[in-house]
Short mmCIF file of C-alpha atoms in Angstrom, two decimals:
data_model
loop_
_atom_site.label_atom_id
_atom_site.label_comp_id
_atom_site.label_asym_id
_atom_site.label_seq_id
_atom_site.Cartn_x
_atom_site.Cartn_y
_atom_site.Cartn_z
CA MET A 1 -16.92 19.54 85.53
CA ASN A 2 -13.90 17.34 86.27
CA THR A 3 -12.31 17.92 82.85
CA ILE A 4 -13.11 21.66 83.27
CA PHE A 5 -11.09 21.56 86.68
CA ILE A 6 -8.21 19.72 85.33
CA ILE A 7 -7.79 22.56 82.84
CA ILE A 8 -7.99 25.30 85.27
CA LYS A 9 -5.55 23.39 87.46
CA ARG A 10 -3.23 23.30 84.52
CA GLU A 11 -3.80 26.98 83.33
CA TYR A 12 -3.14 27.88 87.17
CA LEU A 13 -0.06 26.03 88.07
CA VAL A 14 1.80 26.77 84.59
CA ARG A 15 1.24 30.42 84.97
CA VAL A 16 1.83 30.94 88.73
CA ARG A 17 5.24 28.69 88.42
CA LYS A 18 6.47 31.08 85.81
CA LYS A 19 9.52 33.35 86.94
CA SER A 20 7.71 36.62 85.62
CA PHE A 21 4.78 35.96 87.94
CA ILE A 22 7.05 35.49 90.79
CA ILE A 23 8.93 38.52 89.95
CA MET A 24 5.95 40.74 89.36
CA THR A 25 4.14 39.49 92.39
CA ILE A 26 7.20 40.65 94.48
CA LEU A 27 7.95 43.82 92.44
CA GLY A 28 4.28 44.82 91.72
CA PRO A 29 3.80 46.78 94.97
CA LEU A 30 7.02 48.47 94.65
CA LEU A 31 6.46 49.36 90.97
CA ILE A 32 2.68 50.51 91.67
CA THR A 33 3.99 52.77 94.40
CA ALA A 34 6.80 54.19 92.37
CA PHE A 35 4.59 54.70 89.38
CA TYR A 36 2.19 57.06 91.52
CA GLY A 37 5.29 58.63 93.13
CA VAL A 38 6.78 59.60 89.97
CA ILE A 39 3.47 60.98 88.48
CA GLY A 40 3.13 62.95 92.03
CA TRP A 41 6.69 64.14 91.93
CA ALA A 42 6.46 64.98 88.09
CA ALA A 43 3.18 66.89 88.79
CA ILE A 44 4.94 69.00 91.36
CA SER A 45 8.35 69.39 90.06
CA SER A 46 6.83 70.32 86.27
CA ILE A 47 5.74 73.61 87.77
CA ASN A 48 8.10 76.40 86.67
CA GLN A 49 7.66 79.75 87.80
CA LYS A 50 6.50 82.16 85.03
CA LYS A 51 8.05 85.48 84.78
CA ILE A 52 5.05 87.89 83.83
CA ALA A 53 5.62 91.66 82.68
CA VAL A 54 2.56 93.73 83.37
CA VAL A 55 2.23 96.80 81.37
CA ASP A 56 -0.48 98.97 83.22
CA ASP A 57 -1.91 101.88 81.39
CA SER A 58 -4.58 102.49 84.33
CA GLY A 59 -1.94 102.73 87.18
CA LEU A 60 -4.21 100.75 89.40
CA PHE A 61 -2.39 97.49 89.65
CA LYS A 62 1.36 98.08 90.20
CA GLY A 63 2.51 96.17 93.05
CA LYS A 64 -0.86 94.65 93.54
CA PHE A 65 -0.28 91.09 92.33
CA LYS A 66 1.14 88.45 94.95
CA GLN A 67 4.10 86.38 93.97
CA THR A 68 3.30 82.64 93.78
CA LYS A 69 5.09 79.31 92.88
CA GLU A 70 3.53 79.66 89.55
CA SER A 71 3.85 83.42 88.69
CA ALA A 72 6.46 86.38 89.49
CA TYR A 73 4.94 89.78 88.56
CA ALA A 74 7.31 92.54 87.32
CA TYR A 75 6.00 95.97 85.95
CA PRO A 76 8.31 97.62 83.40
CA LYS A 77 7.96 101.27 82.66
CA GLU A 78 7.45 100.84 78.96
CA SER A 79 5.09 101.44 76.43
CA LEU A 80 3.01 98.35 75.11
CA ASP A 81 4.93 98.66 71.80
CA VAL A 82 8.40 98.80 73.21
CA ALA A 83 7.35 96.03 75.61
CA LYS A 84 6.40 93.64 72.98
CA LYS A 85 9.54 93.92 71.21
CA SER A 86 11.61 93.45 74.36
CA PHE A 87 9.89 91.19 76.92
CA VAL A 88 11.30 88.03 75.51
CA LYS A 89 14.98 89.29 75.64
CA GLN A 90 14.57 90.69 79.02
CA GLY A 91 13.73 86.92 80.20
CA TYR A 92 9.83 87.51 80.48
CA ASP A 93 7.56 84.40 79.81
CA VAL A 94 4.46 86.40 79.32
CA LEU A 95 3.43 90.17 78.61
CA VAL A 96 0.06 91.49 80.10
CA TYR A 97 -1.30 94.66 78.88
CA ILE A 98 -3.90 96.36 81.17
CA PRO A 99 -5.81 99.31 79.36
CA LYS A 100 -6.95 102.39 81.10
CA ASP A 101 -10.56 101.47 81.00
CA VAL A 102 -10.07 97.92 82.41
CA ILE A 103 -12.50 98.74 85.33
CA GLU A 104 -15.40 99.34 82.84
CA GLN A 105 -14.20 96.94 80.23
CA PRO A 106 -12.35 94.22 81.77
CA LYS A 107 -12.34 92.06 78.57
CA THR A 108 -9.82 94.26 76.92
CA VAL A 109 -7.05 92.90 79.00
CA ARG A 110 -4.56 91.27 76.57
CA ILE A 111 -1.69 88.46 77.25
CA PHE A 112 1.16 88.24 74.84
CA ALA A 113 3.73 85.24 74.73
CA GLU A 114 6.45 84.08 72.33
CA LYS A 115 4.22 80.96 71.85
CA SER A 116 0.92 79.90 72.69
CA VAL A 117 -0.07 80.66 76.45
CA SER A 118 -0.85 77.75 78.67
CA LEU A 119 -4.31 77.62 80.13
CA ASP A 120 -2.76 77.77 83.74
CA VAL A 121 -0.95 80.84 82.93
CA GLN A 122 -3.97 82.75 81.56
CA ASN A 123 -6.31 81.49 84.35
CA ASN A 124 -3.72 82.93 86.80
CA VAL A 125 -3.35 86.23 85.14
CA GLU A 126 -7.37 86.52 85.05
CA ARG A 127 -7.91 85.72 88.38
CA ALA A 128 -5.26 88.00 89.76
CA ILE A 129 -6.88 90.77 87.76
CA SER A 130 -10.37 89.70 88.54
CA ARG A 131 -9.63 89.95 92.35
CA GLU A 132 -8.01 93.21 92.18
CA ILE A 133 -11.14 94.75 90.22
CA GLU A 134 -13.22 93.41 92.88
CA THR A 135 -11.26 94.97 95.49
CA ILE A 136 -11.06 98.36 93.89
CA LYS A 137 -14.74 98.56 93.33
CA LEU A 138 -15.43 97.50 96.85
CA ASN A 139 -13.18 100.36 98.02
CA ARG A 140 -14.87 102.85 95.89
CA ALA A 141 -17.89 101.49 97.66
CA GLY A 142 -16.72 102.74 100.87
CA ILE A 143 -15.44 99.27 102.07
CA THR A 144 -12.08 99.54 103.49
CA GLN A 145 -9.07 97.12 102.79
CA GLN A 146 -9.12 95.94 106.27
CA VAL A 147 -12.74 94.99 106.22
CA ILE A 148 -12.02 93.29 102.80
CA GLU A 149 -9.23 91.31 104.15
CA ASP A 150 -11.24 90.24 107.21
CA ALA A 151 -13.72 89.13 105.07
CA LYS A 152 -11.69 86.71 103.49
CA VAL A 153 -12.20 83.42 105.19
CA ASN A 154 -10.77 79.80 104.46
CA VAL A 155 -13.55 77.27 105.71
CA ASP A 156 -12.44 73.90 106.65
CA ALA A 157 -15.58 71.89 106.86
CA GLN A 158 -15.96 68.52 108.29
CA THR A 159 -17.89 65.86 106.27
CA ILE A 160 -20.23 63.72 107.84
CA SER A 161 -22.29 60.71 106.47
CA LEU A 162 -25.98 60.41 107.98
CA SER A 163 -27.21 56.72 108.16
CA GLU A 164 -29.76 54.58 110.21
CA GLU A 165 -26.71 53.91 112.34
CA GLY A 166 -26.06 57.38 112.91
CA GLU A 167 -23.42 59.76 112.26
CA LYS A 168 -20.13 58.94 110.70
CA ASN A 169 -17.12 61.08 109.73
CA SER A 170 -16.36 61.01 105.95
CA SER A 171 -13.53 62.38 103.69
CA SER A 172 -14.40 63.31 100.28
CA VAL A 173 -10.66 63.24 99.47
CA ALA A 174 -10.21 59.67 100.69
CA THR A 175 -13.29 58.20 98.85
CA SER A 176 -12.35 60.07 95.51
CA ILE A 177 -8.86 58.71 95.64
CA ILE A 178 -9.76 55.15 96.64
CA GLY A 179 -12.55 54.97 94.20
CA GLY A 180 -10.17 56.18 91.61
CA ALA A 181 -7.29 53.94 92.37
CA CYS A 182 -9.70 50.87 92.42
CA ALA A 183 -11.09 51.92 89.14
CA VAL A 184 -7.63 52.18 87.54
CA MET A 185 -6.56 48.74 88.93
CA ILE A 186 -9.36 46.98 87.53
CA TYR A 187 -9.00 48.71 84.15
CA ILE A 188 -5.34 47.44 84.11
CA MET A 189 -5.91 44.30 85.66
CA MET A 190 -8.40 43.56 82.86
CA LEU A 191 -6.25 44.39 80.08
CA ILE A 192 -3.66 42.49 81.17
CA TYR A 193 -5.20 39.33 82.18
CA GLY A 194 -7.59 39.45 79.36
CA THR A 195 -5.01 39.87 76.70
CA GLN A 196 -2.93 36.94 78.34
CA VAL A 197 -6.12 34.68 77.59
CA MET A 198 -6.53 35.92 73.96
CA ARG A 199 -2.32 35.21 73.63
CA GLY A 200 -2.60 31.82 75.23
CA VAL A 201 -5.46 30.55 73.00
CA MET A 202 -3.94 31.92 69.96
CA GLU A 203 -0.59 30.41 70.85
CA GLU A 204 -1.96 27.05 71.25
CA LYS A 205 -4.11 27.34 67.83
CA THR A 206 -0.77 28.33 66.00
CA ASN A 207 1.26 25.66 67.44
CA ARG A 208 -1.55 23.19 66.47
CA ILE A 209 -1.39 21.87 70.34
CA ILE A 210 -5.39 22.48 70.38
CA GLU A 211 -6.03 19.81 67.67
CA VAL A 212 -4.65 17.32 70.34
CA ILE A 213 -6.56 18.86 73.09
CA ILE A 214 -9.79 19.36 71.28
CA SER A 215 -9.93 15.51 70.68
CA SER A 216 -10.25 15.13 74.35
CA VAL A 217 -12.16 18.12 75.44
CA LYS A 218 -15.02 20.06 74.17
CA PRO A 219 -14.27 23.56 73.10
CA PHE A 220 -16.36 25.19 75.60
CA GLN A 221 -14.75 23.24 78.29
CA LEU A 222 -11.55 24.44 77.09
CA MET A 223 -12.52 28.02 76.86
CA LEU A 224 -14.01 28.19 80.25
CA GLY A 225 -11.09 26.33 82.20
CA LYS A 226 -8.40 28.83 80.60
CA ILE A 227 -10.44 31.80 81.51
CA ILE A 228 -11.19 30.49 85.05
CA GLY A 229 -7.61 29.46 85.29
CA VAL A 230 -6.24 32.75 84.32
CA ALA A 231 -8.70 34.77 86.65
CA LEU A 232 -7.44 32.43 89.64
CA VAL A 233 -3.94 33.53 88.60
CA GLY A 234 -4.84 37.34 88.96
CA LEU A 235 -6.63 36.83 92.16
CA THR A 236 -3.73 35.07 93.50
CA GLN A 237 -1.45 38.03 92.46
CA PHE A 238 -3.85 40.65 94.00
CA LEU A 239 -4.08 38.71 97.11
CA LEU A 240 -0.39 38.24 97.60
CA TRP A 241 0.24 42.28 96.92
CA ILE A 242 -2.43 42.92 99.90
CA VAL A 243 -0.28 40.14 102.04
CA LEU A 244 2.90 41.86 101.16
CA THR A 245 1.77 45.52 101.19
CA VAL A 246 0.29 44.82 104.93
CA GLY A 247 3.31 42.71 105.81
CA LEU A 248 5.75 45.68 104.82
CA LEU A 249 3.63 48.13 106.84
CA THR A 250 3.29 45.90 109.99
CA ILE A 251 7.30 45.37 109.61
CA GLY A 252 7.87 49.06 109.20
CA SER A 253 5.65 49.92 112.25
CA SER A 254 7.11 47.44 114.52
CA MET A 255 10.59 49.14 113.65
CA LEU A 256 9.12 52.53 114.84
CA GLY A 257 7.66 50.99 117.59
CA LYS A 258 3.81 51.84 116.82
CA SER A 259 1.67 52.31 113.86
CA PRO A 260 1.52 55.62 111.90
CA LYS A 261 -2.16 55.95 112.73
CA GLU A 262 -1.45 54.90 116.68
CA THR A 263 1.44 57.34 116.61
CA ALA A 264 -0.27 60.31 115.01
CA GLN A 265 -3.48 59.61 117.11
CA SER A 266 -1.40 59.46 120.54
CA ALA A 267 0.57 62.51 119.56
CA VAL A 268 -2.73 64.39 119.23
CA THR A 269 -4.52 62.92 122.09
CA SER A 270 -1.55 63.63 124.62
CA ARG A 271 -1.70 67.44 123.63
CA VAL A 272 -5.48 67.78 123.82
CA GLY A 273 -5.54 65.64 126.82
CA ASN A 274 -3.53 68.51 128.48
CA VAL A 275 -6.89 70.83 128.40
CA PRO A 276 -9.04 69.48 131.31
CA THR A 277 -11.87 72.26 130.76
CA MET A 278 -12.37 71.09 126.67
CA SER A 279 -15.84 69.73 126.35
CA ALA A 280 -16.24 66.40 124.05
CA SER A 281 -17.22 68.39 120.99
CA ASP A 282 -14.37 70.82 121.22
CA ARG A 283 -11.84 68.00 122.07
CA GLU A 284 -12.98 66.09 118.80
CA ALA A 285 -12.85 69.34 116.55
CA MET A 286 -9.41 70.22 118.01
CA GLU A 287 -8.14 66.57 117.59
CA ARG A 288 -9.14 66.71 113.85
CA LYS A 289 -7.67 70.29 113.22
CA MET A 290 -4.30 69.13 115.27
CA ALA A 291 -4.23 65.90 113.01
CA ALA A 292 -4.59 67.83 109.79
CA ALA A 293 -1.52 70.13 111.11
CA ASP A 294 0.53 67.27 111.69
CA GLY A 295 1.02 66.57 107.98
CA PRO A 296 0.04 64.24 105.23
CA ALA A 297 0.63 60.77 107.12
CA ALA A 298 -1.95 61.77 109.78
CA ASN A 299 -4.12 62.85 107.25
CA ILE A 300 -4.25 60.09 105.06
CA MET A 301 -4.56 57.46 108.20
CA ALA A 302 -7.66 59.64 109.53
CA ALA A 303 -9.21 59.71 105.95
CA ILE A 304 -8.67 55.95 105.48
CA ASP A 305 -10.20 55.15 108.81
CA THR A 306 -13.48 56.77 107.64
CA LEU A 307 -14.07 54.46 104.92
CA ASN A 308 -15.79 50.87 104.81
CA LEU A 309 -12.75 49.00 103.85
CA PRO A 310 -14.17 45.30 104.06
CA LEU A 311 -17.20 46.38 101.67
CA ILE A 312 -14.53 48.10 99.29
CA ILE A 313 -12.30 44.88 99.36
CA SER A 314 -15.21 42.26 98.72
CA CYS A 315 -16.95 44.58 96.05
CA PHE A 316 -13.14 44.99 94.42
CA MET A 317 -13.24 40.97 94.31
CA PHE A 318 -16.51 40.82 92.65
CA TYR A 319 -16.09 43.27 90.27
CA PHE A 320 -12.73 42.34 89.21
CA LEU A 321 -13.81 38.88 88.54
CA GLY A 322 -17.12 39.86 86.93
CA GLY A 323 -15.51 42.37 84.70
CA TYR A 324 -12.36 40.14 83.79
CA LEU A 325 -14.73 37.17 83.22
CA LEU A 326 -16.92 39.35 80.74
CA TYR A 327 -13.94 40.54 78.77
CA SER A 328 -11.66 37.70 78.69
CA ALA A 329 -14.25 35.57 77.20
CA LEU A 330 -14.43 38.11 74.05
CA PHE A 331 -10.73 38.12 74.26
CA GLY A 332 -10.67 34.28 74.01
CA ALA A 333 -13.10 34.43 70.96
CA ILE A 334 -10.78 36.93 69.38
CA GLY A 335 -7.65 34.47 69.82
CA ALA A 336 -9.57 31.60 68.56
CA ALA A 337 -10.94 33.48 65.39
CA VAL A 338 -7.48 34.69 64.23
CA ASP A 339 -4.09 33.30 63.12
CA ASN A 340 -1.84 35.84 64.26
CA GLU A 341 -1.45 38.95 66.30
CA THR A 342 -1.82 41.45 63.62
CA GLU A 343 -5.22 40.22 62.66
CA THR A 344 -6.36 41.00 66.34
CA GLN A 345 -6.19 44.67 65.91
CA GLN A 346 -9.55 44.94 63.80
CA PHE A 347 -11.32 43.12 66.57
CA MET A 348 -9.73 44.47 69.67
CA PHE A 349 -11.02 48.12 68.90
CA PRO A 350 -14.84 47.26 69.73
CA ILE A 351 -13.95 45.54 72.82
CA MET A 352 -11.35 48.12 73.93
CA LEU A 353 -13.86 50.93 73.40
CA PRO A 354 -16.03 50.42 76.49
CA ILE A 355 -13.35 49.83 78.64
CA ILE A 356 -11.64 53.19 77.64
CA ALA A 357 -14.90 54.77 77.83
CA SER A 358 -15.60 53.60 81.39
CA ILE A 359 -12.51 55.29 82.41
CA ALA A 360 -13.19 58.68 80.72
CA PHE A 361 -16.82 58.32 82.52
CA ALA A 362 -15.12 57.55 85.88
CA GLN A 363 -13.63 61.24 85.68
CA PHE A 364 -17.10 62.79 85.53
CA VAL A 365 -18.70 60.11 88.02
CA VAL A 366 -16.27 60.97 90.80
CA ARG A 367 -17.44 64.48 90.72
CA ASP A 368 -21.34 63.31 90.83
CA PRO A 369 -21.34 59.79 92.13
CA ASP A 370 -25.16 59.81 92.32
CA GLY A 371 -25.94 61.41 89.05
CA PRO A 372 -27.80 59.74 86.11
CA LEU A 373 -24.30 59.33 84.39
CA ALA A 374 -22.82 57.46 87.33
CA PHE A 375 -26.24 55.23 87.57
CA TRP A 376 -26.75 54.13 83.93
CA THR A 377 -22.92 53.58 83.61
CA SER A 378 -22.80 51.52 86.81
CA MET A 379 -25.51 49.42 85.62
CA ILE A 380 -24.27 48.66 82.07
CA PRO A 381 -21.92 45.23 82.55
CA PHE A 382 -19.32 46.61 80.04
CA THR A 383 -18.76 49.66 82.33
CA SER A 384 -20.00 48.76 85.68
CA PRO A 385 -16.89 47.07 87.11
CA VAL A 386 -14.82 50.44 86.61
CA ILE A 387 -17.58 53.03 87.46
CA MET A 388 -19.21 51.19 90.27
CA MET A 389 -15.75 51.11 92.09
CA VAL A 390 -15.63 54.77 91.73
CA ARG A 391 -18.91 55.07 93.49
CA ILE A 392 -18.86 52.40 96.41
CA PRO A 393 -16.32 54.58 98.66
CA PHE A 394 -18.86 57.37 98.55
CA GLY A 395 -21.82 55.02 99.47
CA VAL A 396 -23.96 53.31 97.20
CA PRO A 397 -27.84 52.15 97.75
CA GLY A 398 -28.09 48.25 98.32
CA TRP A 399 -30.72 47.80 95.60
CA GLN A 400 -28.38 49.49 93.07
CA LEU A 401 -25.27 47.55 93.96
CA ALA A 402 -27.43 44.06 94.04
CA LEU A 403 -28.72 45.27 90.56
CA SER A 404 -25.56 45.98 88.99
CA MET A 405 -24.15 42.46 90.18
CA VAL A 406 -26.81 40.72 88.82
CA LEU A 407 -26.53 42.54 85.34
CA LEU A 408 -22.88 41.92 85.21
CA VAL A 409 -23.49 38.15 85.93
CA LEU A 410 -26.10 38.17 83.18
CA GLY A 411 -23.75 40.08 80.85
CA PHE A 412 -20.91 37.45 81.77
CA LEU A 413 -23.20 34.71 80.71
CA GLY A 414 -24.19 36.45 77.80
CA THR A 415 -20.69 36.89 76.40
CA ILE A 416 -19.45 33.29 77.43
CA TRP A 417 -22.25 32.10 75.12
CA LEU A 418 -21.18 34.67 72.49
CA ALA A 419 -17.74 33.65 72.61
CA ALA A 420 -18.25 29.89 73.05
CA ARG A 421 -20.16 30.07 69.68
CA ILE A 422 -17.32 31.75 67.88
CA TYR A 423 -14.63 29.81 69.82
CA ARG A 424 -16.00 26.17 68.83
CA VAL A 425 -15.82 27.08 64.99
CA GLY A 426 -12.69 29.49 65.04
CA ILE A 427 -10.34 27.26 67.09
CA LEU A 428 -9.98 24.69 64.16
CA MET A 429 -10.37 27.37 61.15
CA TYR A 430 -6.63 28.16 59.77
CA GLY A 431 -5.59 30.12 56.55
CA LYS A 432 -8.86 32.05 56.25
CA LYS A 433 -9.41 35.92 56.29
CA ILE A 434 -12.03 36.54 59.03
CA THR A 435 -14.61 39.35 58.74
CA TYR A 436 -17.52 40.33 61.08
CA LYS A 437 -19.66 38.70 58.65
CA GLU A 438 -17.97 35.59 58.89
CA LEU A 439 -17.82 35.76 62.77
CA SER A 440 -21.85 36.51 62.54
CA LYS A 441 -22.16 33.12 60.54
CA TRP A 442 -20.35 31.30 63.23
CA VAL A 443 -22.54 32.54 66.08
CA PHE A 444 -25.58 30.83 64.37
CA TYR A 445 -23.73 27.93 62.80
CA LYS A 446 -25.84 24.75 63.84
CA GLY A 447 -23.62 21.57 64.42
#
């Protein structure tokens, strides 16, 4: 145990003293914030308004389609054949043809474009025509336009979680965002630090330093010490990111006088407090609506306040360590088996596959966090670190969480046993072409 501790200490100190570690620890929160900011900016700014020409043979839709940020409609008085030849020259992106019998035959609408029509443009055009056909049919049934407009109501529902402790406000938006963000962070950190273990082992092997080290320690002790040492480096970096983020928020809040949450809450409360006849339930509803109207900052703080942050952070730590230990053992085995980085490609794919699959599954799990797909993928050790972090903000039964953690620990013990069997032989093997058949022999090799 003392030998493993020495190896852990060496791996930890060597890596945390590197300039790259210090720079990335300081710049990490800024880079992550900038990364998501650029994505959000690109998502908003990449939407260009499309000019859509509508040739309406039915005469029912002229001037009916609403102008939006995505679509601007015009109604040229040309035949379809003429319009098809000239709409690009006139600056239109899309030409929509609506036939005379569109009410009876709605599937006869056609959309023309110089290139392929994007899915968003097609959906926008189809929704606009569908809404107008619905309105026309309702008018023909004797329902006036005013009644139709009055019937269009936007419902803003409050989500409430029921538990043995009582009712508690919840936010489906916040749970989805936090769950997705935690899953992506675990995905990225498992790849980064797992790859570090593989390259570290491979570097010591190619430099023949391992021959000196292996004379003093057992291969299993060396591999386990290296894996745990790098895990502590990742955990240290993650904790420093939390401290830096909280520190920056605290400094910013102190400069403004109050925290964003207090500022938003006090502004809302001061306005609601001027209505003395309002009941408690009405006052709560009014505060919620006014907070929503105050902008994204108040919405975000109110949404975060509904989450069980201690549980989310503690589970993130566990699943990060569990996922990292499971995968880094396999990465370490690959590093010991090969002589150079080129040879790692054939063995990386089977390991990368479940990691990539878990991110793909996460997109479906966030839509149904209690479904069969969510349950089984959060139990399988190879996918549970990512999938369970998507589910936890929504609320997971205690027995499912405990079972998932136990299976993840058993999965780690299984992979560390498998990796150790490969590591003890491969770490001293040079100049040999390694295949899966050879690796399987190493696993069952006695001696």
